[in-house]
Each structure stands twice: as C-alpha cells, then as structure tokens.
C-alpha cells in the first residue's frame, strides 16, 4: 500500500524529469532565441518541484512504511534495491538545504552567461568571481552531502558512484604509462588526406540516420536533429532523441557524433520496459531522467559504437562504398584505408572536444587534477590559469596561447558541474573491456565482419542495456566481463590501432 | 509579503502551464509515434500539479492574506483585478473534486482513441459509450462549478466568460437571418478556377513565413512548423509558435492556415511583458498558459488577419505577384482577381474545418444546439446521430451520408471539450467589429492599401493585445469599438463580400 503510493510518487517525479529533459532538448534544438529567459524559469520550476517531492516529509514517511512492507520479501526481490536507491536519494536531498540548491541555481544562471562572454573576450578575470562562487558553493554542496577522505569524492560520486580520488589515481597513472609510448609512435605517422567536401548537411543527416538505424537505433522511438554540441536525451525509453552537427567541409563530426550519440541512444531505448517511470530508470540523486546506470557506463556505450565499431578499418572496408555513393563527388578519389587513416589521425591539441581518441584522456587528467585541487583548497581560482597551462604542458606537451583555448574552453564549471569529467575516461576504459568480452562471444565478431550489428546489440542488450539502473556499473561490468574496471583492455586496443 | 508569495506561486503555476504547452506542441510536431503513452503521463502530471497548486490550502491562505494587504490600495490598482481572478480560479478548483478531475482525465485518454477508431470505421455505436461517460462527467463538472439558468452555461463560461445560452440565442438568430440571403446569392456565383499546383511544401513554408513576418509576427520569439491541424501555442510571449499544413495540390490551406495562426500569434507576442508569469497571462481556470483574454477574443485576432486582411481583393491585388514569383509555373495563368475568387468560393459542405467563411457559423449553430440539449438532458447520446443530421438539414440544407462525415467529425467531444464551439462564432463577430473600428482610424486603411500592416498592428496592440487577460473581452470590445458584442458589423462585411 505504502510501496504503491511511494512508487506513484516516484513515477510523478519521473514524469517531471522527463518533462525537464524535453525543456532542455527543445532549448537546444528548436527554441527561438527569445525564449531563453522564460525557459530558464520553466527548467528551474520543474527541477525544484522534483527535488521538493523527493525531499518531502510525506515521501520519507511512505519510504519508512514501504521498507517495513518489503522486509519480509525474499532477499533477491527487486524491491529491496529499489528502496535502497530511493532511500539514498531521499536522504541526500534532505541533507542538502533547499537554500543551497537555490543558491547554486542562481549562480549557475549567471555564471553560464558570464563564462560565455569571458570566453569570447578571452578574459578569465571577468569569469573568475563567478567561478569562485561556483567553487565555494560546490564545496558547501559536497560538505552537505558528506565525504570522508577527499571533498572531491562527494562530487565524483554524484556522477560515478563508487569512484573516488583514491580509485582514480592508479587508473589514470596506468593509462598515462600506456598512452605515452603510443603517442610517440603515432606522431611519426604520415599526415592523412581527406576530402574537403562539400558535404550537403541534408545528405549528412540522411547518412547519419542510416548508420544509426543499422546499429539498431529505433526511429519509431527517436529522432535525430542538428545542434552545435551533439547530445542524447530521453523522455522514457519510448522517446529517445539524438543530435549531431554538420560541417559542410568535414564529414567526420557528423558521422562520429552520430555514432557516439547512437550508442547512448541504444542504451536508453533498451532499458527493461518494466522500469519505465521507476527508480530503475531515473537518476533520483542527480534528478535526471536516464535509464543508464552511471555517466561512465553511458559513455562506455557511446564510445563502444563510436570508436570500437565505427572507427575501425573493418567498418570502413565494409561501408565506405555507401559513403561514396552518398557523396560521389567529394569522396571519389579516396579509398577505405585512406578514409580510415583520416579518422584515426593523432595530434595533441588544445581543445578537448576536438581531441583524437589517443589524447582525449590526457585532457581529462588535466581537469580532474585541477578540480581536485580546487575542491580541497590547494588551488585558488586566481591561480587556475597558470595551473591549467602547467598541467597542459605536463600531460600534452602544449602551452595554450590564451585562456580561450585553455582554462575557459569547457562549459562544465560554469554549470556547477564539478566531478563529471572522470566519467569520460571511465567510459573509454569500460567500452574496451566490454568490446573485448563481446569479441569472445559466438557470432559477434562474425557479425561485424559482414556488417551485421544485431549480434553485438543483442549481447549488449542482455549484459548492459536492459538492466537500467537496477544494477550498478560495477555489477554490470563484473557480470559482463568477469573483471572490475581496469585499463588493460583499453591500452591493448589503443596499441593495436596506434602502436603499429 | 503574502501578495509576493502568492504571485510567486502563480508564477510557478504559469511555468508548469508553459511547460505543459511545450509537451503538447512537441507531441503534435516533433514526437516520434512511440512517445504517445509516456507523453500522456507527462501531460497528466503537469496538469495535476498545476491544479493541485491552485487548489491547495496554502494558496487559499495566501490569497486571504493578500486580499487584506491590498484592501487599502486605490480602486484602480491592478492588484484588485489580479486577486479577483485568482480568487475565482482558487474557488472553482476547490469546488471541483479532485476525483472528478481524475475521472475526466481517464475518460478523455480512452475516449480520444475510441473516437479516432470509431470515426475511421464510421461506427458511432463504438464511440457512444465513451461519449455517454463524457457527457455524464461533464454534467457533473458543470454542477460542481455551479450554474443558475442552464447547465450548459457553466461550460460556456470556462471558454467565454459572460456568455450563456440566453446571450447566444439572439446572436445566433440574428446571424442566421443575415447569412441566409447572402448564401442564396453566393450560390449563384460562377465556380472559380484555381491551379492544382504542384506547390512544393518547402516553398509554401517560406511563403507563409514571409507573410507572417509582413503582418508583424516576430520570428525571434517564434517559429512555424508543419502539422495536420494548424494551431498556435505559447510558452510566455517570448516563445510563441505557430503551425500550418501543406497540401501539394492546393495552396490555400497553408496560406490561410498561416494567416489565421499568425493572428493568434500576434496577440500572444504582444501581451504586456509585465504580465509574464502572472494571472494576467495565464488562464488559471482552464489551466492553460495563454495571454489572450478569452477563446472568442483570441479567435477574433486569427479571423481578423485571416479573413479581413488576407481574404480580401485589396490584399491579393497587392501581393499576388509575390505568390506568382514563388510558384511561377503553377500560378502563371491566374490573375489576382481570379485568385481572390478562388479563396472566396462559397459552398455548403459537411465538414466544419473545411467550411467557407459564409457557412462556417452554421456549423457552429449545429454543435451549440446539440451540446445544449445533451447538457440539459433533452437529448440522449443514442439519439445524437439523428439529431445531428436533422440539424445539418435545417442549418445547411445537407444530409450527411454517414456519421464519419457527420456526428463523428470533431475531436472536441472526445476531449471532454463541451462548450467551446460558440467561441468560433464570437471570434468572427468580434473580428468584424474590431476591423470596422480600425478602418475609421487614421492611417490604418491607407496602410492596407500599400501593404503596410504596421498601423493596423499598432492599433490592435494598443486596444487588444497588450491588455492580455487584465481586461475582459467585453471591456476590450467596448473600449476599442464603443459597442458590446453585436453581429451587425459582421453581417455588413459578409454582405460586402458575398452579397454583390
């Protein structure tokens, strides 16, 4: 009875969070410029109502009663895990004062605009006061959540439960050691040739949709649109939308953007339908309608389809002819091997979102190192630009010529999103482990050889997608691969591709 | 203090209702088919939260206190009218039991699907049980709201405050008498010639956007998309969206659909910005984010731009060349006068949404007569198809060959929307009064002569649009034209156009 009422309440929260996702999707794809301020109010209201509903006394009472109701159920009944997750969210949202949530929202609304203006003007000093407020309020937020070893741990845990500064250090250290020699070798490779187009956006869009459908993405429950920054977002598994971007001179951003977002989309579309509107398809801690179990697990699916499937010689030997048929003039003189070479160029660069596969994680290490120092107070905002440039020299051997191409490049900090960067690397690592395990499954690799992605999809659906948030990333990885998170498989894959 | 808190609460309700409008807009323009069920939950949740927030004890307490706070303010202070409107909404939503609201939502969800299937199968009996439940629950709803002379009055008042069965009867009667002789004359006119296209939809869309912009619609705070049934919807005045439909063989639905929705859009875009997120830009009774003051007033703006501006010989003598330039092959052989003749063809027909300007109101009279009889119990659902056909014969001289083209044609009843039809005719009547008054204003008619729509827009902005819901339809009409609602001007306009 109370369990039913509690589930109804969670369903309502889920409806609100799906609605919030639509407000966000629309603001990035369809909304006229004039709508910005009103949309901010609408997003703030939906977020606040969802949070208040989770933190309400009535929810806590229902939860207390529901826990008693399920106490007698068998230990493997889903209700135990369901209530554990709800308890965690209720407890967290009741620990964080509403005043702090409002303060962070108010800072974010202004810091976003200040950051965009400061980046355009290459003026870190103009952003610094907002970043100071963001860091201070994030420290307060982490303290409200609670932490034991490192304040940063509280923030990391919001995006990747179980990870901490202590668990990330050996992972990053192993990766650095594995990547360094590959980077030396990759620098020696001759520059790759690529056509400069033109690639008409409408044909790029059709092509991207064809590949997404080939991978198994269901357009009856989704759509693909154009945006500046590609993303995937869902309003339950029945409506999962992806975007990509179109550059008339360069086909790669649209293609690999679409492969990446298709990976995210496949995860969301294939969560167990029984989890719809429940805690197992809603991030009640982060207040986000999402079926995937962690940011890292989600990124593992996008990276798997983008890099292990799509960025492979096997793939382009099969499909480059389709691409040539779509762009007969622009691609006439290229071979599949040349195209593959052009999509695996390695070149250390200043901008994370433009980084190649091999150097991407080095950008992440820069950010995680600086975030940890900001959170424990070892680094002040005033010293951040110098620290950024120093870290870029150490990790990538490059010195940013200005802050625009340095410390001001990412939107994350202006959004109060401190702690999420590590999940990109965790996604890369997990993707390699899953792909290696999938290759040992009968029929999967044979499928890839003939352009049949259904066997791979079926294995991922069974091992990863369908479990939604019912299982943690650690449980999923252990069950699917027999191992915990470890960088070996990833380094092996990178060595195959870039070490030859 | 309480007034501030109350206004904050209304702002939150407004945010929810703007969000609800986005859920609806998206479902009709962008949503993949798979999203239908989830979207239903999201819409139900947003609606319920808005309703609960208005009906909450806390809102009533704030309202009681706020009324005391404003008691000493000057009588012309806006706060008095603001609180009067909030009081009316709080009182109504507290009178209607939550159980009844839920029941009507549940019926609607199923009745919509049953109606669509019954219409396709031409099977009234399959829809009848749902219509019976709808009528019964609407009667309960009207009784909960309260009424004195006619139960139907309670429902009419939701859409057009102040109108009742008693006020509509003389209006409709005068209109019938005015239209009848015009219809006789119009039937004698020779059939008009019109090109069968092809009219490529993308060029239709560009053309529609050019006309909308010419009328003053601001695309920086709006957009135009394609739908099956054109509509306008807004998420505050900063984001007001319109749609139209594209028929490759017939240009008229796209053009006049766009003119119509542009009229609605102009109203919303020009409500006083100070009313944003307040009771003066939110229908707190109907729970709908809308700046216009009544359904009829809204329709007056769409009809004014569609019929008085766009469906005139003056207009096409000025702009037909633009149309020819957009569709050089399809329109090469037509003159402006021939095109005008083709957009003013009169022919009594079975389907309301396809009706011409002169016979449209006769369709409304059929529906209002039947709705009134259903509400007072004089007509049973079982007798409805025969009553429909009888009314069609009396009002339009036509007998529907089947229920698909008869009693099953409109979606309204399956949506529980009983009482709104009269607002279409009120819109027609009010449009003519406003247009006639505008023609007496210096510069307005001269502007139309040279294709300058700014003087007309400026007068409408001042007399109608900017007032939002601050003034009632009756106040606006009296102030703008010096008269109450009356059919004379409308009949004069129809006689000019169709009586010659």
Coordinates of N, CA, C and O in Angstrom, one line a residue, chain A residues 8 11-16 18-20 22-23 25-26 29-36 38-39 41-43 45-46 48-49 53 219-223 225 235-241 276-277, chain B residues 8 11-16 18-20 22-23 25-26 29-36 38-39 41-43 45-46 48-49 53 219-223 225 235-241 276-277:
Chain A
X8 N 4.1 5.5 -7.0 CA 3.3 6.5 -7.7 C 4.0 7.9 -7.6 O 4.1 8.6 -8.6
X11 N 7.0 7.8 -9.8 CA 6.5 8.0 -11.2 C 6.2 9.4 -11.5 O 6.6 9.9 -12.6
X12 N 5.7 10.1 -10.6 CA 5.4 11.6 -10.8 C 6.7 12.3 -11.0 O 6.8 13.2 -11.8
X13 N 7.7 12.0 -10.1 CA 9.0 12.7 -10.2 C 9.6 12.3 -11.6 O 10.2 13.2 -12.2
X14 N 9.5 11.1 -12.0 CA 10.0 10.7 -13.3 C 9.3 11.5 -14.4 O 10.0 11.9 -15.3
X15 N 8.0 11.6 -14.3 CA 7.3 12.4 -15.4 C 7.9 13.9 -15.4 O 8.1 14.4 -16.5
X16 N 8.1 14.4 -14.2 CA 8.6 15.8 -14.2 C 10.0 15.8 -14.8 O 10.4 16.8 -15.5
X18 N 11.3 13.7 -17.0 CA 11.2 13.6 -18.5 C 10.8 14.9 -19.1 O 11.3 15.3 -20.2
X19 N 9.9 15.6 -18.5 CA 9.4 16.9 -19.0 C 10.6 17.9 -18.9 O 10.8 18.6 -19.9
X20 N 11.4 17.8 -17.9 CA 12.6 18.7 -17.8 C 13.5 18.4 -19.0 O 14.1 19.3 -19.6
X22 N 12.7 17.4 -21.9 CA 12.1 18.0 -23.1 C 12.4 19.5 -23.1 O 12.7 20.0 -24.2
X23 N 12.2 20.1 -22.0 CA 12.6 21.6 -21.9 C 14.0 21.8 -22.4 O 14.3 22.8 -23.1
X25 N 16.0 19.7 -24.3 CA 16.1 19.3 -25.7 C 15.6 20.4 -26.6 O 16.3 20.8 -27.5
X26 N 14.4 20.9 -26.3 CA 13.8 21.9 -27.1 C 14.7 23.2 -27.1 O 14.9 23.8 -28.2
X29 N 17.5 22.7 -29.6 CA 17.2 22.3 -31.0 C 16.2 23.2 -31.7 O 16.3 23.4 -32.9
X30 N 15.2 23.6 -31.0 CA 14.0 24.2 -31.6 C 13.7 25.7 -31.1 O 13.2 26.4 -31.9
X31 N 14.0 25.9 -29.9 CA 13.6 27.2 -29.3 C 14.1 28.4 -30.0 O 15.3 28.5 -30.3
X32 N 13.3 29.4 -30.3 CA 13.8 30.7 -30.8 C 14.6 31.4 -29.7 O 14.4 31.2 -28.5
X33 N 15.5 32.2 -30.1 CA 16.4 32.9 -29.2 C 15.7 33.6 -28.1 O 16.1 33.6 -26.9
X34 N 14.5 34.2 -28.4 CA 13.8 35.0 -27.4 C 13.3 34.2 -26.2 O 13.0 34.8 -25.2
X35 N 13.3 32.9 -26.4 CA 12.7 32.1 -25.3 C 13.6 31.8 -24.1 O 13.2 31.2 -23.1
X36 N 14.9 32.2 -24.2 CA 15.9 31.8 -23.2 C 15.5 32.1 -21.7 O 15.5 31.2 -20.9
X38 N 12.5 32.8 -20.3 CA 11.3 32.1 -19.8 C 11.7 30.6 -19.6 O 11.2 30.0 -18.6
X39 N 12.4 30.1 -20.5 CA 12.8 28.7 -20.4 C 13.6 28.4 -19.1 O 13.5 27.4 -18.5
X41 N 13.2 29.9 -16.3 CA 12.2 29.7 -15.2 C 11.5 28.4 -15.3 O 11.3 27.7 -14.2
X42 N 11.2 27.9 -16.5 CA 10.5 26.6 -16.6 C 11.3 25.5 -16.1 O 10.9 24.6 -15.4
X43 N 12.6 25.5 -16.5 CA 13.5 24.5 -16.1 C 13.7 24.5 -14.6 O 13.7 23.5 -13.9
X45 N 11.7 25.6 -12.3 CA 10.5 25.2 -11.6 C 10.3 23.7 -11.6 O 10.1 23.0 -10.6
X46 N 10.6 23.0 -12.8 CA 10.5 21.6 -12.9 C 11.5 20.9 -12.0 O 11.2 19.9 -11.3
X48 N 12.9 22.2 -9.3 CA 12.6 22.4 -7.9 C 11.4 21.5 -7.4 O 11.5 21.0 -6.3
X49 N 10.4 21.4 -8.2 CA 9.3 20.6 -7.9 C 9.7 19.1 -7.7 O 9.3 18.4 -6.8
X53 N 9.7 17.2 -4.1 CA 8.8 16.0 -4.0 C 9.7 14.8 -3.4 O 9.1 14.0 -2.6
X219 N 14.0 4.5 -34.9 CA 13.4 5.8 -35.1 C 11.9 5.9 -34.9 O 11.4 7.0 -34.9
X220 N 11.3 4.8 -34.6 CA 9.9 4.9 -34.2 C 9.8 5.4 -32.7 O 8.7 5.7 -32.2
X221 N 10.9 5.3 -32.0 CA 11.0 5.9 -30.7 C 12.2 6.9 -30.5 O 12.8 6.9 -29.5
X222 N 12.4 7.6 -31.6 CA 13.5 8.5 -31.5 C 13.6 9.4 -32.8 O 12.7 9.3 -33.7
X223 N 14.5 10.4 -32.8 CA 14.7 11.2 -33.9 C 16.1 11.8 -33.8 O 16.7 11.8 -32.7
X225 N 18.4 15.2 -34.8 CA 18.3 16.7 -35.2 C 19.7 17.3 -35.2 O 20.7 16.6 -34.7
X235 N 13.0 10.8 -22.9 CA 11.8 11.1 -22.1 C 11.1 9.7 -22.0 O 10.1 9.6 -22.5
X236 N 11.7 8.8 -21.2 CA 11.4 7.4 -21.2 C 12.0 6.7 -22.4 O 12.4 7.3 -23.4
X237 N 12.1 5.4 -22.3 CA 12.7 4.6 -23.4 C 11.9 4.7 -24.7 O 12.4 4.3 -25.7
X238 N 10.7 5.2 -24.6 CA 9.8 5.3 -25.8 C 10.1 6.5 -26.6 O 9.5 6.7 -27.7
X239 N 10.9 7.4 -26.1 CA 11.2 8.6 -26.9 C 12.6 9.1 -26.5 O 12.8 9.7 -25.5
X240 N 13.6 8.7 -27.3 CA 15.0 8.8 -27.0 C 15.6 9.6 -28.2 O 15.6 9.0 -29.3
X241 N 16.0 10.8 -28.0 CA 16.4 11.6 -29.1 C 17.9 11.9 -29.2 O 18.6 12.0 -28.1
X276 N 10.2 1.6 -16.6 CA 9.7 2.9 -17.0 C 9.0 3.6 -15.9 O 8.2 3.0 -15.2
X277 N 9.4 4.9 -15.6 CA 8.8 5.7 -14.6 C 9.1 5.2 -13.2 O 8.5 5.6 -12.2
Chain B
X8 N 4.4 34.6 -6.5 CA 5.5 33.6 -6.8 C 4.8 32.2 -7.1 O 5.3 31.5 -8.0
X11 N 3.4 32.3 -10.5 CA 4.5 32.2 -11.4 C 4.9 30.8 -11.6 O 5.2 30.3 -12.8
X12 N 4.9 30.0 -10.5 CA 5.3 28.6 -10.6 C 4.2 27.9 -11.4 O 4.5 27.0 -12.3
X13 N 2.9 28.1 -11.2 CA 1.8 27.5 -11.9 C 2.0 27.9 -13.4 O 1.9 27.0 -14.3
X14 N 2.3 29.2 -13.7 CA 2.5 29.6 -15.0 C 3.6 28.8 -15.7 O 3.5 28.4 -16.9
X15 N 4.7 28.7 -15.0 CA 5.9 27.9 -15.5 C 5.4 26.5 -15.9 O 5.7 25.9 -17.0
X16 N 4.6 25.9 -15.0 CA 4.1 24.5 -15.3 C 3.2 24.5 -16.5 O 3.3 23.5 -17.3
X18 N 3.2 26.6 -19.0 CA 4.0 26.8 -20.2 C 4.7 25.5 -20.6 O 4.8 25.2 -21.8
X19 N 5.2 24.8 -19.6 CA 5.8 23.5 -19.8 C 4.8 22.5 -20.4 O 5.1 21.8 -21.4
X20 N 3.6 22.6 -19.9 CA 2.5 21.7 -20.4 C 2.3 22.0 -21.9 O 2.2 21.1 -22.7
X22 N 4.5 23.1 -24.0 CA 5.6 22.6 -24.8 C 5.4 21.0 -25.0 O 5.6 20.5 -26.1
X23 N 4.9 20.4 -23.9 CA 4.6 18.9 -24.1 C 3.6 18.7 -25.2 O 3.7 17.7 -26.0
X25 N 2.8 20.9 -27.8 CA 3.4 21.4 -29.1 C 4.3 20.2 -29.6 O 4.2 19.8 -30.8
X26 N 5.2 19.7 -28.8 CA 6.1 18.7 -29.2 C 5.4 17.5 -29.7 O 5.7 16.8 -30.7
X29 N 4.2 18.0 -33.2 CA 5.1 18.4 -34.3 C 6.4 17.6 -34.4 O 6.8 17.4 -35.5
X30 N 6.9 17.1 -33.3 CA 8.2 16.5 -33.3 C 8.2 15.1 -32.7 O 9.1 14.3 -33.1
X31 N 7.4 14.7 -31.9 CA 7.5 13.5 -31.1 C 7.3 12.3 -32.0 O 6.4 12.2 -32.8
X32 N 8.2 11.3 -31.8 CA 8.1 10.0 -32.5 C 6.8 9.3 -32.0 O 6.4 9.5 -30.9
X33 N 6.2 8.5 -32.9 CA 5.0 7.8 -32.5 C 5.1 7.0 -31.2 O 4.1 7.0 -30.4
X34 N 6.2 6.5 -31.0 CA 6.4 5.6 -29.8 C 6.2 6.4 -28.5 O 6.0 5.8 -27.4
X35 N 6.3 7.7 -28.5 CA 6.3 8.5 -27.3 C 4.9 8.8 -26.7 O 4.8 9.3 -25.6
X36 N 3.9 8.3 -27.4 CA 2.5 8.7 -27.1 C 2.1 8.4 -25.6 O 1.6 9.3 -24.9
X38 N 3.9 7.6 -22.9 CA 4.7 8.4 -21.9 C 4.3 9.8 -21.9 O 4.2 10.4 -20.8
X39 N 4.1 10.4 -23.0 CA 3.7 11.8 -23.1 C 2.4 12.0 -22.4 O 2.2 13.1 -21.7
X41 N 1.4 10.5 -19.7 CA 1.7 10.6 -18.3 C 2.3 12.0 -17.9 O 1.9 12.6 -16.9
X42 N 3.2 12.4 -18.8 CA 3.8 13.7 -18.5 C 2.8 14.9 -18.5 O 2.9 15.8 -17.7
X43 N 1.9 14.8 -19.5 CA 0.9 15.9 -19.6 C 0.0 15.8 -18.3 O -0.4 16.8 -17.7
X45 N 0.6 14.6 -15.4 CA 1.3 15.1 -14.2 C 1.4 16.6 -14.1 O 1.2 17.2 -13.1
X46 N 1.8 17.2 -15.2 CA 2.0 18.7 -15.2 C 0.6 19.3 -14.9 O 0.5 20.3 -14.1
X48 N -2.0 18.0 -13.3 CA -2.4 17.7 -11.9 C -1.6 18.6 -10.9 O -2.2 19.2 -10.0
X49 N -0.3 18.8 -11.2 CA 0.5 19.6 -10.2 C 0.0 21.0 -10.3 O -0.1 21.7 -9.2
X53 N -1.8 22.9 -7.1 CA -1.1 24.1 -6.5 C -2.1 25.2 -6.4 O -2.1 26.0 -5.4
X219 N 9.8 36.4 -35.6 CA 10.4 35.0 -35.6 C 11.6 34.9 -34.6 O 12.0 33.8 -34.4
X220 N 12.0 36.0 -34.0 CA 13.0 35.9 -32.9 C 12.3 35.4 -31.7 O 13.0 34.9 -30.7
X221 N 11.0 35.4 -31.6 CA 10.3 34.8 -30.5 C 9.2 33.9 -31.0 O 8.1 33.8 -30.4
X222 N 9.5 33.2 -32.1 CA 8.5 32.2 -32.6 C 9.1 31.3 -33.7 O 10.3 31.5 -34.0
X223 N 8.3 30.4 -34.2 CA 8.7 29.6 -35.3 C 7.4 29.0 -35.9 O 6.4 29.0 -35.3
X225 N 6.0 25.6 -38.0 CA 6.2 24.2 -38.3 C 5.0 23.6 -39.0 O 3.9 24.3 -39.1
X235 N 4.6 29.7 -24.9 CA 5.3 29.4 -23.6 C 5.8 30.7 -23.1 O 7.0 30.9 -23.1
X236 N 5.0 31.6 -22.7 CA 5.2 33.1 -22.5 C 5.3 33.8 -23.8 O 5.5 33.2 -24.9
X237 N 5.1 35.1 -23.8 CA 5.2 36.0 -25.0 C 6.5 35.9 -25.7 O 6.6 36.3 -26.9
X238 N 7.5 35.4 -25.0 CA 8.9 35.3 -25.6 C 9.0 34.1 -26.5 O 10.1 33.9 -27.2
X239 N 8.1 33.2 -26.6 CA 8.2 32.0 -27.4 C 6.8 31.5 -27.8 O 6.1 30.9 -27.0
X240 N 6.4 32.0 -28.9 CA 5.0 31.8 -29.4 C 5.1 31.1 -30.8 O 5.6 31.6 -31.7
X241 N 4.6 29.9 -30.8 CA 4.8 29.1 -32.0 C 3.5 28.9 -32.8 O 2.5 28.7 -32.2
X276 N 4.0 38.8 -17.8 CA 4.6 37.4 -18.0 C 4.6 36.7 -16.6 O 5.0 37.3 -15.6
X277 N 4.2 35.5 -16.6 CA 4.2 34.6 -15.4 C 3.2 35.1 -14.4 O 3.2 34.6 -13.2

